[in-house]
mmCIF file of C-alpha atoms and ligand atoms in Angstrom:
data_model
loop_
_atom_site.group_PDB
_atom_site.id
_atom_site.type_symbol
_atom_site.label_atom_id
_atom_site.label_comp_id
_atom_site.label_asym_id
_atom_site.label_seq_id
_atom_site.Cartn_x
_atom_site.Cartn_y
_atom_site.Cartn_z
ATOM 1 C CA MET A 1 -5.016 -23.766 -4.874
ATOM 2 C CA PRO A 2 -2.130 -23.823 -2.387
ATOM 3 C CA THR A 3 -0.670 -27.224 -1.579
ATOM 4 C CA GLU A 4 1.555 -28.500 1.188
ATOM 5 C CA ASN A 5 2.398 -31.556 -0.874
ATOM 6 C CA HIS A 6 5.764 -30.535 -2.283
ATOM 7 C CA ALA A 7 6.677 -34.061 -3.347
ATOM 8 C CA LYS A 8 3.652 -34.251 -5.603
ATOM 9 C CA VAL A 9 4.580 -30.946 -7.212
ATOM 10 C CA ARG A 10 8.104 -32.198 -7.850
ATOM 11 C CA ILE A 11 6.771 -35.340 -9.522
ATOM 12 C CA LEU A 12 4.329 -33.331 -11.648
ATOM 13 C CA LEU A 13 7.120 -31.058 -12.827
ATOM 14 C CA LYS A 14 9.456 -33.976 -13.490
ATOM 15 C CA ASN A 15 6.840 -35.812 -15.567
ATOM 16 C CA LYS A 16 6.068 -32.626 -17.500
ATOM 17 C CA LYS A 17 2.487 -32.603 -16.250
ATOM 18 C CA ALA A 18 2.918 -29.059 -14.986
ATOM 19 C CA LYS A 19 5.057 -26.027 -15.676
ATOM 20 C CA VAL A 20 6.404 -23.238 -13.501
ATOM 21 C CA ILE A 21 4.618 -19.918 -14.023
ATOM 22 C CA LYS A 22 6.074 -17.843 -11.201
ATOM 23 C CA ARG A 23 8.902 -18.188 -8.721
ATOM 24 C CA CYS A 24 7.541 -16.115 -5.874
ATOM 25 C CA PRO A 25 4.945 -17.210 -4.847
ATOM 26 C CA PHE A 26 5.929 -20.487 -6.464
ATOM 27 C CA THR A 27 3.136 -21.118 -8.978
ATOM 28 C CA ILE A 28 2.699 -24.019 -11.358
ATOM 29 C CA GLN A 29 0.199 -24.556 -14.134
ATOM 30 C CA LEU A 30 -1.215 -28.037 -14.585
ATOM 31 C CA LEU A 31 -0.947 -29.301 -18.137
ATOM 32 C CA TYR A 32 -3.879 -31.694 -17.824
ATOM 33 C CA GLU A 33 -7.630 -31.260 -17.259
ATOM 34 C CA SER A 34 -8.739 -31.000 -13.659
ATOM 35 C CA THR A 35 -12.084 -30.501 -11.950
ATOM 36 C CA ASN A 36 -13.503 -27.000 -11.913
ATOM 37 C CA TYR A 37 -14.462 -27.209 -8.265
ATOM 38 C CA THR A 38 -13.243 -24.313 -6.162
ATOM 39 C CA GLN A 39 -14.088 -23.142 -2.661
ATOM 40 C CA ASP A 40 -15.577 -19.817 -1.622
ATOM 41 C CA VAL A 41 -12.544 -17.557 -1.562
ATOM 42 C CA SER A 42 -12.585 -13.929 -0.466
ATOM 43 C CA LEU A 43 -9.960 -11.241 -0.914
ATOM 44 C CA GLY A 44 -9.659 -8.483 1.667
ATOM 45 C CA VAL A 45 -7.878 -5.285 0.641
ATOM 46 C CA ASP A 46 -6.546 -2.786 3.149
ATOM 47 C CA ALA A 47 -6.085 0.125 0.769
ATOM 48 C CA GLY A 48 -3.623 2.768 1.830
ATOM 49 C CA SER A 49 -1.321 5.488 0.628
ATOM 50 C CA LYS A 50 1.925 3.866 1.812
ATOM 51 C CA HIS A 51 1.077 0.178 2.139
ATOM 52 C CA ILE A 52 -1.518 -2.206 0.779
ATOM 53 C CA GLY A 53 -2.527 -5.215 2.829
ATOM 54 C CA LEU A 54 -3.869 -8.190 0.909
ATOM 55 C CA SER A 55 -5.360 -11.336 2.367
ATOM 56 C CA VAL A 56 -7.027 -14.208 0.548
ATOM 57 C CA THR A 57 -8.978 -16.434 2.885
ATOM 58 C CA THR A 58 -11.493 -19.236 2.989
ATOM 59 C CA LYS A 59 -13.639 -19.753 6.064
ATOM 60 C CA ASP A 60 -10.843 -21.429 8.010
ATOM 61 C CA GLU A 61 -7.616 -21.024 6.069
ATOM 62 C CA VAL A 62 -5.396 -18.195 4.868
ATOM 63 C CA LEU A 63 -4.363 -18.898 1.260
ATOM 64 C CA PHE A 64 -2.229 -15.867 0.482
ATOM 65 C CA GLU A 65 -1.166 -12.771 2.334
ATOM 66 C CA SER A 66 0.866 -9.857 1.158
ATOM 67 C CA ASP A 67 2.100 -6.460 2.248
ATOM 68 C CA VAL A 68 2.801 -4.123 -0.670
ATOM 69 C CA GLU A 69 4.946 -1.046 -0.242
ATOM 70 C CA LEU A 70 3.948 1.719 -2.640
ATOM 71 C CA ARG A 71 6.191 4.205 -4.373
ATOM 72 C CA ASN A 72 6.702 7.504 -2.625
ATOM 73 C CA ASP A 73 9.363 9.012 -4.859
ATOM 74 C CA ILE A 74 7.045 10.374 -7.543
ATOM 75 C CA VAL A 75 6.460 13.862 -6.158
ATOM 76 C CA ASP A 76 10.214 14.306 -5.830
ATOM 77 C CA LEU A 77 11.003 13.027 -9.305
ATOM 78 C CA LEU A 78 8.375 15.230 -10.913
ATOM 79 C CA SER A 79 9.549 18.371 -9.170
ATOM 80 C CA THR A 80 13.106 17.618 -10.292
ATOM 81 C CA ARG A 81 11.807 17.273 -13.838
ATOM 82 C CA ARG A 82 9.921 20.556 -13.558
ATOM 83 C CA GLN A 83 13.096 22.268 -12.359
ATOM 84 C CA ASN A 84 15.176 20.796 -15.174
ATOM 85 C CA ARG A 85 12.678 21.966 -17.767
ATOM 86 C CA ARG A 86 12.557 25.459 -16.279
ATOM 87 C CA ILE A 87 16.357 25.698 -16.459
ATOM 88 C CA ARG A 88 16.358 24.495 -20.042
ATOM 89 C CA ARG A 89 13.745 27.039 -21.061
ATOM 90 C CA ASN A 90 15.783 29.843 -19.563
ATOM 91 C CA HIS A 91 18.726 28.941 -21.785
ATOM 92 C CA LYS A 92 19.426 31.280 -24.646
ATOM 93 C CA THR A 93 18.286 29.211 -27.575
ATOM 94 C CA ARG A 94 16.932 29.905 -31.027
ATOM 95 C CA TYR A 95 13.428 31.291 -31.191
ATOM 96 C CA ARG A 96 10.819 28.618 -31.406
ATOM 97 C CA LYS A 97 7.208 29.400 -32.107
ATOM 98 C CA ALA A 98 4.814 28.662 -29.284
ATOM 99 C CA ARG A 99 3.097 25.339 -29.635
ATOM 100 C CA PHE A 100 -0.641 25.606 -29.957
ATOM 101 C CA ASP A 101 -2.614 24.992 -26.838
ATOM 102 C CA ASN A 102 -3.434 21.309 -26.936
ATOM 103 C CA ARG A 103 -2.992 20.535 -23.317
ATOM 104 C CA LYS A 104 -6.143 19.556 -21.516
ATOM 105 C CA ARG A 105 -6.621 17.331 -18.536
ATOM 106 C CA LYS A 106 -8.921 14.437 -19.212
ATOM 107 C CA ASP A 107 -11.963 13.818 -17.046
ATOM 108 C CA GLY A 108 -11.005 11.776 -14.036
ATOM 109 C CA TRP A 109 -7.437 13.064 -14.131
ATOM 110 C CA LEU A 110 -5.571 12.447 -10.906
ATOM 111 C CA VAL A 111 -2.293 13.800 -9.561
ATOM 112 C CA PRO A 112 0.467 11.452 -10.872
ATOM 113 C CA SER A 113 1.453 10.248 -7.419
ATOM 114 C CA VAL A 114 -2.176 9.348 -6.649
ATOM 115 C CA GLN A 115 -2.732 7.807 -10.085
ATOM 116 C CA ASN A 116 0.272 5.566 -9.501
ATOM 117 C CA LYS A 117 -1.150 4.399 -6.179
ATOM 118 C CA VAL A 118 -4.526 3.615 -7.772
ATOM 119 C CA ASP A 119 -2.841 1.706 -10.601
ATOM 120 C CA THR A 120 -0.649 -0.250 -8.194
ATOM 121 C CA HIS A 121 -3.721 -1.282 -6.174
ATOM 122 C CA LEU A 122 -5.412 -2.559 -9.330
ATOM 123 C CA THR A 123 -2.305 -4.384 -10.541
ATOM 124 C CA VAL A 124 -1.624 -6.248 -7.307
ATOM 125 C CA ILE A 125 -5.271 -7.338 -7.198
ATOM 126 C CA ARG A 126 -5.100 -8.537 -10.808
ATOM 127 C CA ARG A 127 -1.959 -10.500 -9.988
ATOM 128 C CA VAL A 128 -3.723 -12.223 -7.092
ATOM 129 C CA HIS A 129 -6.651 -12.973 -9.408
ATOM 130 C CA GLU A 130 -4.260 -14.647 -11.836
ATOM 131 C CA ILE A 131 -3.280 -17.307 -9.339
ATOM 132 C CA LEU A 132 -6.348 -17.778 -7.110
ATOM 133 C CA PRO A 133 -10.066 -18.248 -7.851
ATOM 134 C CA ILE A 134 -11.401 -15.207 -5.993
ATOM 135 C CA THR A 135 -15.171 -15.179 -5.518
ATOM 136 C CA ARG A 136 -15.499 -11.795 -3.816
ATOM 137 C CA ILE A 137 -13.420 -8.721 -3.042
ATOM 138 C CA ILE A 138 -13.916 -6.556 0.037
ATOM 139 C CA VAL A 139 -12.230 -3.172 0.325
ATOM 140 C CA GLU A 140 -11.829 -0.906 3.315
ATOM 141 C CA ILE A 141 -12.755 2.428 1.856
ATOM 142 C CA ALA A 142 -12.496 4.820 4.817
ATOM 143 C CA SER A 143 -11.923 4.654 8.536
ATOM 144 C CA PHE A 144 -15.469 5.734 9.354
ATOM 145 C CA ASP A 145 -18.873 5.915 7.704
ATOM 146 C CA ILE A 146 -19.961 9.553 7.480
ATOM 147 C CA GLN A 147 -23.414 8.676 6.123
ATOM 148 C CA LYS A 148 -24.049 6.566 9.177
ATOM 149 C CA ILE A 149 -23.200 9.456 11.505
ATOM 150 C CA LYS A 150 -25.368 11.929 9.598
ATOM 151 C CA ASN A 151 -28.276 9.529 9.417
ATOM 152 C CA PRO A 152 -28.135 6.986 12.277
ATOM 153 C CA THR A 153 -31.311 5.171 11.171
ATOM 154 C CA ILE A 154 -29.531 3.834 8.071
ATOM 155 C CA SER A 155 -29.599 0.045 7.946
ATOM 156 C CA GLY A 156 -27.702 -2.675 6.172
ATOM 157 C CA THR A 157 -25.948 -5.935 6.913
ATOM 158 C CA ASP A 158 -23.083 -4.243 8.705
ATOM 159 C CA TYR A 159 -25.367 -2.054 10.752
ATOM 160 C CA GLN A 160 -26.811 -4.660 13.021
ATOM 161 C CA GLN A 161 -23.992 -5.040 15.480
ATOM 162 C CA GLY A 162 -25.315 -2.685 18.092
ATOM 163 C CA GLU A 163 -24.512 0.596 19.769
ATOM 164 C CA GLN A 164 -20.923 -0.243 20.685
ATOM 165 C CA LEU A 165 -19.907 -0.484 17.018
ATOM 166 C CA ASP A 166 -21.721 2.779 16.303
ATOM 167 C CA PHE A 167 -19.563 4.453 18.903
ATOM 168 C CA TRP A 168 -16.426 3.044 17.255
ATOM 169 C CA ASN A 169 -17.533 4.704 14.046
ATOM 170 C CA VAL A 170 -18.083 8.119 15.660
ATOM 171 C CA ARG A 171 -14.800 7.706 17.499
ATOM 172 C CA GLU A 172 -12.842 7.238 14.234
ATOM 173 C CA TYR A 173 -14.660 10.239 12.800
ATOM 174 C CA VAL A 174 -13.761 12.432 15.774
ATOM 175 C CA LEU A 175 -10.094 11.393 15.553
ATOM 176 C CA PHE A 176 -10.079 12.286 11.862
ATOM 177 C CA ARG A 177 -11.921 15.573 12.453
ATOM 178 C CA ASP A 178 -9.397 16.607 15.103
ATOM 179 C CA ASP A 179 -6.521 15.658 12.799
ATOM 180 C CA HIS A 180 -5.374 12.921 15.213
ATOM 181 C CA THR A 181 -4.053 15.672 17.480
ATOM 182 C CA CYS A 182 -4.807 16.327 21.121
ATOM 183 C CA GLN A 183 -7.086 19.377 21.229
ATOM 184 C CA CYS A 184 -5.818 20.361 24.647
ATOM 185 C CA CYS A 185 -2.033 20.476 24.260
ATOM 186 C CA LYS A 186 -2.050 20.305 20.437
ATOM 187 C CA GLY A 187 0.492 17.511 20.552
ATOM 188 C CA LYS A 188 2.995 19.218 22.884
ATOM 189 C CA SER A 189 2.917 16.336 25.369
ATOM 190 C CA LYS A 190 4.343 13.994 22.662
ATOM 191 C CA ASP A 191 1.948 11.314 23.939
ATOM 192 C CA LYS A 192 1.016 9.169 20.947
ATOM 193 C CA ILE A 193 -1.924 7.425 22.607
ATOM 194 C CA LEU A 194 -5.132 9.263 21.807
ATOM 195 C CA ASN A 195 -8.419 9.032 23.692
ATOM 196 C CA VAL A 196 -11.809 10.322 22.714
ATOM 197 C CA HIS A 197 -13.192 12.328 25.639
ATOM 198 C CA HIS A 198 -16.856 13.043 26.377
ATOM 199 C CA ILE A 199 -17.146 16.787 27.024
ATOM 200 C CA GLU A 200 -20.366 16.290 28.958
ATOM 201 C CA SER A 201 -20.856 12.925 30.596
ATOM 202 C CA ARG A 202 -21.962 10.177 28.271
ATOM 203 C CA LYS A 203 -25.325 9.914 30.085
ATOM 204 C CA THR A 204 -26.388 13.516 29.570
ATOM 205 C CA GLY A 205 -24.308 14.474 26.544
ATOM 206 C CA GLY A 206 -24.535 11.284 24.473
ATOM 207 C CA ASP A 207 -22.206 9.900 21.813
ATOM 208 C CA ALA A 208 -22.776 12.514 19.128
ATOM 209 C CA PRO A 209 -19.619 13.998 17.553
ATOM 210 C CA ASN A 210 -20.369 17.427 19.024
ATOM 211 C CA ASN A 211 -19.936 15.985 22.522
ATOM 212 C CA LEU A 212 -16.613 14.304 21.737
ATOM 213 C CA ILE A 213 -13.088 15.619 21.565
ATOM 214 C CA THR A 214 -9.669 14.092 20.924
ATOM 215 C CA LEU A 215 -7.285 14.224 23.870
ATOM 216 C CA CYS A 216 -3.939 12.528 24.366
ATOM 217 C CA GLU A 217 -3.830 10.108 27.251
ATOM 218 C CA THR A 218 -1.630 12.425 29.339
ATOM 219 C CA CYS A 219 -4.122 15.292 29.071
ATOM 220 C CA HIS A 220 -7.111 12.977 29.454
ATOM 221 C CA ILE A 221 -5.875 11.399 32.686
ATOM 222 C CA GLY A 222 -4.688 14.816 33.894
ATOM 223 C CA TYR A 223 -8.108 16.331 33.252
ATOM 224 C CA HIS A 224 -9.916 13.675 35.257
ATOM 225 C CA LYS A 225 -7.381 13.995 38.103
ATOM 226 C CA GLY A 226 -7.898 17.747 38.026
ATOM 227 C CA THR A 227 -4.273 18.620 37.208
ATOM 228 C CA VAL A 228 -4.962 19.671 33.589
ATOM 229 C CA LYS A 229 -7.547 22.245 32.536
ATOM 230 C CA LEU A 230 -9.112 22.076 29.083
ATOM 231 C CA PRO A 231 -9.043 25.282 27.041
ATOM 232 C CA LYS A 232 -12.218 27.358 27.353
ATOM 233 C CA THR A 233 -12.898 26.974 23.620
ATOM 234 C CA ILE A 234 -13.792 23.316 24.171
ATOM 235 C CA LYS A 235 -17.453 23.051 25.102
ATOM 236 C CA ARG A 236 -20.270 20.836 24.010
ATOM 237 C CA GLY A 237 -21.949 21.610 20.692
ATOM 238 C CA MET A 238 -19.096 23.730 19.327
ATOM 239 C CA SER A 239 -18.805 23.504 15.581
ATOM 240 C CA PHE A 240 -15.788 21.883 13.993
ATOM 241 C CA ARG A 241 -14.527 21.883 10.460
ATOM 242 C CA ASP A 242 -16.334 19.249 8.486
ATOM 243 C CA ALA A 243 -14.590 16.277 7.001
ATOM 244 C CA ALA A 244 -15.339 17.149 3.394
ATOM 245 C CA PHE A 245 -12.128 15.730 1.973
ATOM 246 C CA MET A 246 -12.209 11.974 2.352
ATOM 247 C CA GLY A 247 -9.277 10.212 0.774
ATOM 248 C CA ILE A 248 -9.707 10.668 -2.983
ATOM 249 C CA MET A 249 -7.287 7.828 -3.726
ATOM 250 C CA ARG A 250 -9.330 5.104 -2.059
ATOM 251 C CA TRP A 251 -12.557 6.214 -3.716
ATOM 252 C CA ALA A 252 -10.960 6.445 -7.159
ATOM 253 C CA PHE A 253 -9.516 2.978 -6.642
ATOM 254 C CA TYR A 254 -12.840 1.564 -5.421
ATOM 255 C CA ASN A 255 -14.745 2.919 -8.426
ATOM 256 C CA LYS A 256 -12.173 1.556 -10.887
ATOM 257 C CA LEU A 257 -12.251 -1.803 -9.134
ATOM 258 C CA LYS A 258 -16.044 -1.977 -9.431
ATOM 259 C CA GLU A 259 -15.757 -1.414 -13.198
ATOM 260 C CA LYS A 260 -13.381 -4.372 -13.492
ATOM 261 C CA TYR A 261 -14.822 -6.988 -11.149
ATOM 262 C CA SER A 262 -18.411 -7.895 -10.367
ATOM 263 C CA ASN A 263 -18.244 -8.991 -6.750
ATOM 264 C CA VAL A 264 -16.833 -5.945 -4.985
ATOM 265 C CA SER A 265 -18.116 -4.631 -1.679
ATOM 266 C CA LEU A 266 -16.879 -2.143 0.896
ATOM 267 C CA THR A 267 -16.313 -1.924 4.610
ATOM 268 C CA TYR A 268 -15.035 0.657 7.079
ATOM 269 C CA GLY A 269 -11.970 0.913 9.252
ATOM 270 C CA TYR A 270 -13.865 1.062 12.524
ATOM 271 C CA ILE A 271 -15.429 -2.344 11.757
ATOM 272 C CA THR A 272 -12.015 -3.777 10.848
ATOM 273 C CA LYS A 273 -10.475 -2.406 14.032
ATOM 274 C CA ASN A 274 -13.305 -3.823 16.128
ATOM 275 C CA THR A 275 -12.949 -7.266 14.498
ATOM 276 C CA ARG A 276 -9.173 -7.228 14.967
ATOM 277 C CA ILE A 277 -9.373 -6.364 18.671
ATOM 278 C CA GLU A 278 -12.207 -8.828 19.336
ATOM 279 C CA ASN A 279 -10.088 -11.634 17.844
ATOM 280 C CA GLY A 280 -6.971 -10.542 19.703
ATOM 281 C CA LEU A 281 -4.914 -10.050 16.536
ATOM 282 C CA PRO A 282 -1.890 -7.723 16.281
ATOM 283 C CA LYS A 283 -1.909 -4.638 14.086
ATOM 284 C CA ASP A 284 -0.429 -5.113 10.628
ATOM 285 C CA HIS A 285 -1.568 -4.398 7.095
ATOM 286 C CA TYR A 286 -2.047 -8.030 6.170
ATOM 287 C CA ILE A 287 -3.879 -8.740 9.466
ATOM 288 C CA ASP A 288 -6.266 -5.876 8.789
ATOM 289 C CA ALA A 289 -6.796 -7.301 5.305
ATOM 290 C CA ARG A 290 -7.599 -10.676 6.874
ATOM 291 C CA CYS A 291 -10.246 -9.025 9.074
ATOM 292 C CA ILE A 292 -11.587 -7.144 6.046
ATOM 293 C CA SER A 293 -11.906 -10.410 4.092
ATOM 294 C CA GLY A 294 -14.471 -11.464 6.696
ATOM 295 C CA ASN A 295 -12.567 -14.502 7.993
ATOM 296 C CA PRO A 296 -10.542 -13.244 10.979
ATOM 297 C CA LYS A 297 -10.417 -16.769 12.398
ATOM 298 C CA ALA A 298 -8.728 -18.211 9.295
ATOM 299 C CA VAL A 299 -5.473 -19.949 10.219
ATOM 300 C CA SER A 300 -2.247 -18.874 8.540
ATOM 301 C CA ASP A 301 1.051 -20.749 8.225
ATOM 302 C CA GLY A 302 2.791 -17.404 8.734
ATOM 303 C CA THR A 303 3.924 -16.769 5.169
ATOM 304 C CA VAL A 304 3.598 -13.137 4.134
ATOM 305 C CA TYR A 305 4.765 -12.009 0.709
ATOM 306 C CA TYR A 306 6.400 -8.654 1.011
ATOM 307 C CA GLN A 307 6.170 -6.680 -2.233
ATOM 308 C CA LYS A 308 7.741 -3.407 -3.190
ATOM 309 C CA LYS A 309 6.772 -1.354 -6.234
ATOM 310 C CA VAL A 310 9.708 0.314 -7.920
ATOM 311 C CA ARG A 311 10.050 2.606 -10.924
ATOM 312 C CA CYS A 312 9.859 1.103 -14.411
ATOM 313 C CA HIS A 313 12.071 3.633 -16.167
ATOM 314 C CA ASN A 314 14.786 6.097 -15.525
ATOM 315 C CA ARG A 315 13.794 8.975 -17.758
ATOM 316 C CA GLN A 316 16.504 11.450 -16.932
ATOM 317 C CA ILE A 317 19.065 10.802 -19.650
ATOM 318 C CA HIS A 318 21.755 13.190 -18.464
ATOM 319 C CA LYS A 319 23.154 14.095 -15.099
ATOM 320 C CA ASN A 320 22.217 17.535 -13.908
ATOM 321 C CA THR A 321 25.693 18.939 -13.443
ATOM 322 C CA ILE A 322 27.740 19.550 -16.561
ATOM 323 C CA LEU A 323 31.349 18.442 -16.263
ATOM 324 C CA LYS A 324 34.415 20.470 -17.105
ATOM 325 C CA GLY A 325 34.625 21.077 -20.827
ATOM 326 C CA GLY A 326 30.858 21.068 -21.218
ATOM 327 C CA ILE A 327 30.574 17.315 -21.155
ATOM 328 C CA ARG A 328 27.181 15.997 -20.196
ATOM 329 C CA LYS A 329 27.515 12.755 -18.345
ATOM 330 C CA ARG A 330 24.852 10.175 -19.019
ATOM 331 C CA ASN A 331 22.577 9.460 -16.091
ATOM 332 C CA GLN A 332 21.781 5.958 -17.217
ATOM 333 C CA ALA A 333 23.890 2.893 -17.052
ATOM 334 C CA ASP A 334 23.872 0.549 -20.026
ATOM 335 C CA TYR A 335 20.803 -1.616 -20.499
ATOM 336 C CA LYS A 336 22.753 -4.602 -19.298
ATOM 337 C CA ILE A 337 25.975 -4.682 -17.326
ATOM 338 C CA LYS A 338 27.725 -8.052 -17.328
ATOM 339 C CA GLY A 339 24.344 -9.521 -18.309
ATOM 340 C CA TYR A 340 22.424 -8.048 -15.371
ATOM 341 C CA ARG A 341 19.741 -5.385 -15.184
ATOM 342 C CA LEU A 342 18.589 -3.201 -12.313
ATOM 343 C CA PHE A 343 16.131 -5.000 -9.983
ATOM 344 C CA ASP A 344 17.056 -8.474 -11.192
ATOM 345 C CA THR A 345 16.519 -11.095 -8.513
ATOM 346 C CA VAL A 346 19.734 -13.001 -7.829
ATOM 347 C CA ARG A 347 21.076 -15.737 -5.603
ATOM 348 C CA TYR A 348 24.236 -15.036 -3.602
ATOM 349 C CA LYS A 349 25.680 -17.532 -1.130
ATOM 350 C CA GLY A 350 22.371 -19.389 -0.977
ATOM 351 C CA ASN A 351 20.221 -16.334 -0.256
ATOM 352 C CA ILE A 352 17.935 -14.324 -2.503
ATOM 353 C CA TYR A 353 18.644 -10.637 -3.123
ATOM 354 C CA THR A 354 17.725 -7.855 -5.537
ATOM 355 C CA ILE A 355 20.153 -5.744 -7.560
ATOM 356 C CA PHE A 356 19.778 -2.117 -6.477
ATOM 357 C CA GLY A 357 22.855 -0.698 -8.169
ATOM 358 C CA ARG A 358 25.331 -1.762 -10.820
ATOM 359 C CA ARG A 359 28.810 -0.523 -11.554
ATOM 360 C CA ASN A 360 30.685 -1.001 -14.831
ATOM 361 C CA SER A 361 33.478 -2.626 -12.862
ATOM 362 C CA GLY A 362 31.102 -5.548 -12.244
ATOM 363 C CA PHE A 363 30.653 -4.860 -8.543
ATOM 364 C CA PHE A 364 26.971 -4.628 -7.710
ATOM 365 C CA ASP A 365 24.904 -3.302 -4.831
ATOM 366 C CA ILE A 366 22.612 -6.140 -3.825
ATOM 367 C CA ARG A 367 20.105 -5.851 -0.996
ATOM 368 C CA THR A 368 17.169 -7.508 0.670
ATOM 369 C CA LEU A 369 13.886 -5.621 0.316
ATOM 370 C CA ASP A 370 14.170 -4.006 3.732
ATOM 371 C CA GLY A 371 17.295 -2.298 2.410
ATOM 372 C CA THR A 372 20.011 -4.347 4.118
ATOM 373 C CA LYS A 373 23.145 -4.151 1.970
ATOM 374 C CA VAL A 374 25.370 -7.126 1.366
ATOM 375 C CA ASN A 375 29.146 -6.749 1.718
ATOM 376 C CA LYS A 376 28.803 -2.930 1.990
ATOM 377 C CA GLY A 377 27.072 -2.756 -1.396
ATOM 378 C CA SER A 378 29.889 -4.281 -3.406
ATOM 379 C CA VAL A 379 29.517 -7.843 -4.640
ATOM 380 C CA ASN A 380 31.278 -9.296 -7.661
ATOM 381 C CA TYR A 381 28.814 -10.232 -10.414
ATOM 382 C CA LYS A 382 30.639 -13.524 -10.952
ATOM 383 C CA LYS A 383 29.320 -14.761 -7.628
ATOM 384 C CA LEU A 384 25.685 -14.084 -8.567
ATOM 385 C CA GLN A 385 23.160 -16.372 -10.160
ATOM 386 C CA LEU A 386 20.120 -14.924 -11.934
ATOM 387 C CA ILE A 387 16.847 -16.154 -10.420
ATOM 388 C CA GLN A 388 14.288 -13.864 -12.012
ATOM 389 C CA PRO A 389 14.841 -11.006 -14.450
ATOM 390 C CA ASN A 390 13.906 -7.401 -13.718
ATOM 391 C CA SER A 391 10.371 -6.742 -12.606
ATOM 392 C CA ASN A 392 8.915 -3.583 -11.132
ATOM 393 C CA TYR A 393 7.209 -5.553 -8.386
ATOM 394 C CA LEU A 394 9.962 -6.859 -6.149
ATOM 395 C CA ILE A 395 8.838 -9.700 -3.969
ATOM 396 C CA GLU A 396 10.265 -11.754 -1.118
ATOM 397 C CA PHE A 397 8.595 -13.936 1.455
ATOM 398 C CA ARG A 398 8.818 -13.574 5.180
ATOM 399 C CA LYS A 399 7.673 -15.706 8.058
ATOM 400 C CA HIS A 400 5.443 -14.252 10.738
ATOM 401 C CA THR A 401 4.025 -15.895 13.830
ATOM 402 C CA VAL A 402 0.357 -15.077 13.117
HETATM 403 ZN ZN1 ZN B 1 -2.576 16.483 25.185
#
């Protein structure tokens, strides 16, 4: 469990009663028997396609919070590979018999970019499990609950918070259905604030999705002032396209997670949003995760671990363009240059950085995880000190106010 008592840790390490397991977050393993007592600890996961928010909380304390940035280069890399292969096949080469047809997609096959996101979700959760005694995991699976809209009499623990929360659910659904675009100006006003407008008044028309429409604030205010007219196609009870496609990634991830851990439950974005606003918390991935974990009042010391998933390999062996004289230049640098690998964590002038590029001359491109270069991307390797060798989860910690 997290400790504020740094002196004690130092003594434990000095007396060889503990050893260092991880540098960031700094984790030690005790080398003596301790009690098995642990508190009730819950992990909230804000699953997403670009970021994952993680928050481990007890009733009144935040133990660990993290914001994970996912890879978004996979589609690009794969289409480059496809192109390269196409070019190669069009070369005049010796005849080679067709390989027999042994290519079949397994059941549960996902697009590589989605599969990578699912895997990353599972890995970051496993890594949290390795350092903290998690008793339950709660995942936000979608922004609204479609079953609840179709069948309003449904009941459950989350369904007892009254009509207001029900409206929040329908509201998220309507925003999704309308593609988060104003249905009056179709986004021409450039107003990013969206309202959900009752086509007939709430009293007579009710809160059903067929009486609601997404409008930007400019159009919404304009309509009520009488300066903007809604298109004639918008009237109560009109049919809209149904939200059949509901984020395959989050469902695939949720099902895999349930196979691995026993205490997994789900929640919806509209509940998270409601909790966040009720507690006056700002919007961020880790804050949402804190609300999802069920302990929005837990107090944090402001530490957020920022993680970034990067590629494990560089598979393209040769550069695409062939040099004069038919020389193919290698695309990969040597395994180690001056003893350093790509994505090694290093110390330079007292600060922690990651190696993002290496040159044979020994001048490296080191950066912080938000991409800020040091010395215009050219630092002599002699001035670096290795902190942690290459890992495909880059991590650094940042201080926030909440
Ligand atoms: Zn508009």
